[in-house]
Amino acid sequence: MSETSRRTLIAMTGAGAAAGAVTLAGGGSASAATPRPGRAREAVVAYIEDHASDRLRLLVGEREVVIRDRDLVTRILNAAGGQ
């Protein structure tokens, strides 16, 4: 992450970040379930700041990956019981 550490981001967002940590079970294609050599080997936290947007931030170890995928955001919010 740029100037902000992962811990600072989580501390700033408080319980919202904890609620955003979701594990998706099922719902993906068979190819998505097949492990790839370059897959993450660290804890992954999904953070959705604006529920109406298509932007999803993945915190992977010390890195941040931003994905723009409305379908994925909707699936995570549904899995988390989002409104």
mmCIF file of N, CA, C and O in Angstrom, residues 4 6 8 11 14 17 22-23 25 27 31 33 35 44 57 59 61 64 67 69 75 83:
data_model
loop_
_atom_site.group_PDB
_atom_site.id
_atom_site.type_symbol
_atom_site.label_atom_id
_atom_site.label_comp_id
_atom_site.label_asym_id
_atom_site.label_seq_id
_atom_site.Cartn_x
_atom_site.Cartn_y
_atom_site.Cartn_z
ATOM 1 N N THR A 4 0.061 4.417 3.507
ATOM 2 C CA THR A 4 -0.677 3.889 4.647
ATOM 3 C C THR A 4 -0.408 2.398 4.771
ATOM 4 O O THR A 4 -0.457 1.688 3.798
ATOM 5 N N ARG A 6 -1.194 -1.466 6.106
ATOM 6 C CA ARG A 6 -2.404 -2.274 6.218
ATOM 7 C C ARG A 6 -3.001 -2.126 7.604
ATOM 8 O O ARG A 6 -4.204 -2.007 7.773
ATOM 9 N N THR A 8 -2.821 0.455 9.633
ATOM 10 C CA THR A 8 -3.441 1.773 9.763
ATOM 11 C C THR A 8 -4.808 1.784 9.095
ATOM 12 O O THR A 8 -5.772 2.303 9.655
ATOM 13 N N ALA A 11 -7.193 -0.124 11.257
ATOM 14 C CA ALA A 11 -7.494 0.631 12.472
ATOM 15 C C ALA A 11 -8.458 1.777 12.171
ATOM 16 O O ALA A 11 -9.369 2.049 12.950
ATOM 17 N N GLY A 14 -11.992 0.290 11.496
ATOM 18 C CA GLY A 14 -12.596 -0.373 12.649
ATOM 19 C C GLY A 14 -13.389 -1.596 12.304
ATOM 20 O O GLY A 14 -12.935 -2.457 11.573
ATOM 21 N N ALA A 17 -13.955 -2.962 8.557
ATOM 22 C CA ALA A 17 -12.987 -3.836 7.904
ATOM 23 C C ALA A 17 -13.174 -5.275 8.343
ATOM 24 O O ALA A 17 -13.049 -6.196 7.541
ATOM 25 N N VAL A 22 -14.351 -11.612 4.221
ATOM 26 C CA VAL A 22 -15.323 -12.626 3.857
ATOM 27 C C VAL A 22 -14.632 -13.760 3.120
ATOM 28 O O VAL A 22 -13.747 -13.540 2.316
ATOM 29 N N THR A 23 -15.060 -14.953 3.385
ATOM 30 C CA THR A 23 -14.603 -16.093 2.613
ATOM 31 C C THR A 23 -15.746 -16.542 1.731
ATOM 32 O O THR A 23 -16.824 -16.829 2.223
ATOM 33 N N ALA A 25 -17.619 -19.173 -0.393
ATOM 34 C CA ALA A 25 -17.689 -20.625 -0.540
ATOM 35 C C ALA A 25 -18.568 -20.938 -1.738
ATOM 36 O O ALA A 25 -19.736 -20.595 -1.762
ATOM 37 N N GLY A 27 -19.956 -21.044 -5.752
ATOM 38 C CA GLY A 27 -20.431 -19.987 -6.620
ATOM 39 C C GLY A 27 -19.486 -19.642 -7.754
ATOM 40 O O GLY A 27 -19.854 -18.909 -8.644
ATOM 41 N N SER A 31 -12.757 -23.634 -13.101
ATOM 42 C CA SER A 31 -11.400 -23.132 -13.313
ATOM 43 C C SER A 31 -10.972 -22.199 -12.190
ATOM 44 O O SER A 31 -9.806 -22.129 -11.837
ATOM 45 N N ALA A 33 -11.749 -22.585 -9.101
ATOM 46 C CA ALA A 33 -11.479 -23.412 -7.927
ATOM 47 C C ALA A 33 -10.149 -24.147 -8.048
ATOM 48 O O ALA A 33 -9.665 -24.697 -7.074
ATOM 49 N N PRO A 35 -6.349 -24.391 -8.017
ATOM 50 C CA PRO A 35 -5.234 -23.549 -7.545
ATOM 51 C C PRO A 35 -4.246 -23.253 -8.669
ATOM 52 O O PRO A 35 -3.962 -24.107 -9.491
ATOM 53 N N VAL A 44 -5.981 -13.002 3.142
ATOM 54 C CA VAL A 44 -6.570 -12.032 2.225
ATOM 55 C C VAL A 44 -7.794 -11.428 2.895
ATOM 56 O O VAL A 44 -8.656 -12.135 3.398
ATOM 57 N N ARG A 57 -11.201 -3.768 -2.719
ATOM 58 C CA ARG A 57 -9.779 -3.746 -2.348
ATOM 59 C C ARG A 57 -9.454 -5.064 -1.656
ATOM 60 O O ARG A 57 -10.139 -5.460 -0.722
ATOM 61 N N LEU A 59 -6.579 -6.845 0.510
ATOM 62 C CA LEU A 59 -5.360 -6.648 1.284
ATOM 63 C C LEU A 59 -4.721 -8.022 1.421
ATOM 64 O O LEU A 59 -5.270 -8.914 2.070
ATOM 65 N N GLY A 61 -1.398 -9.761 2.606
ATOM 66 C CA GLY A 61 -0.158 -9.521 3.342
ATOM 67 C C GLY A 61 0.063 -8.026 3.479
ATOM 68 O O GLY A 61 -0.742 -7.322 4.057
ATOM 69 N N GLU A 64 -1.781 -4.253 -1.513
ATOM 70 C CA GLU A 64 -3.169 -3.913 -1.785
ATOM 71 C C GLU A 64 -3.418 -4.091 -3.275
ATOM 72 O O GLU A 64 -2.651 -3.608 -4.103
ATOM 73 N N ILE A 67 -9.615 -4.172 -7.449
ATOM 74 C CA ILE A 67 -10.325 -4.846 -8.532
ATOM 75 C C ILE A 67 -11.625 -4.099 -8.778
ATOM 76 O O ILE A 67 -12.301 -3.699 -7.835
ATOM 77 N N ASP A 69 -15.075 -4.951 -10.234
ATOM 78 C CA ASP A 69 -15.924 -6.048 -10.697
ATOM 79 C C ASP A 69 -17.233 -6.004 -9.918
ATOM 80 O O ASP A 69 -17.299 -6.457 -8.776
ATOM 81 N N ARG A 75 -21.624 -10.379 -5.076
ATOM 82 C CA ARG A 75 -21.538 -11.729 -4.494
ATOM 83 C C ARG A 75 -20.966 -11.695 -3.079
ATOM 84 O O ARG A 75 -21.444 -12.397 -2.190
ATOM 85 N N GLN A 83 -26.627 -5.341 2.743
ATOM 86 C CA GLN A 83 -27.957 -4.808 2.386
ATOM 87 C C GLN A 83 -27.894 -3.981 1.143
ATOM 88 O O GLN A 83 -27.033 -3.291 0.870
#
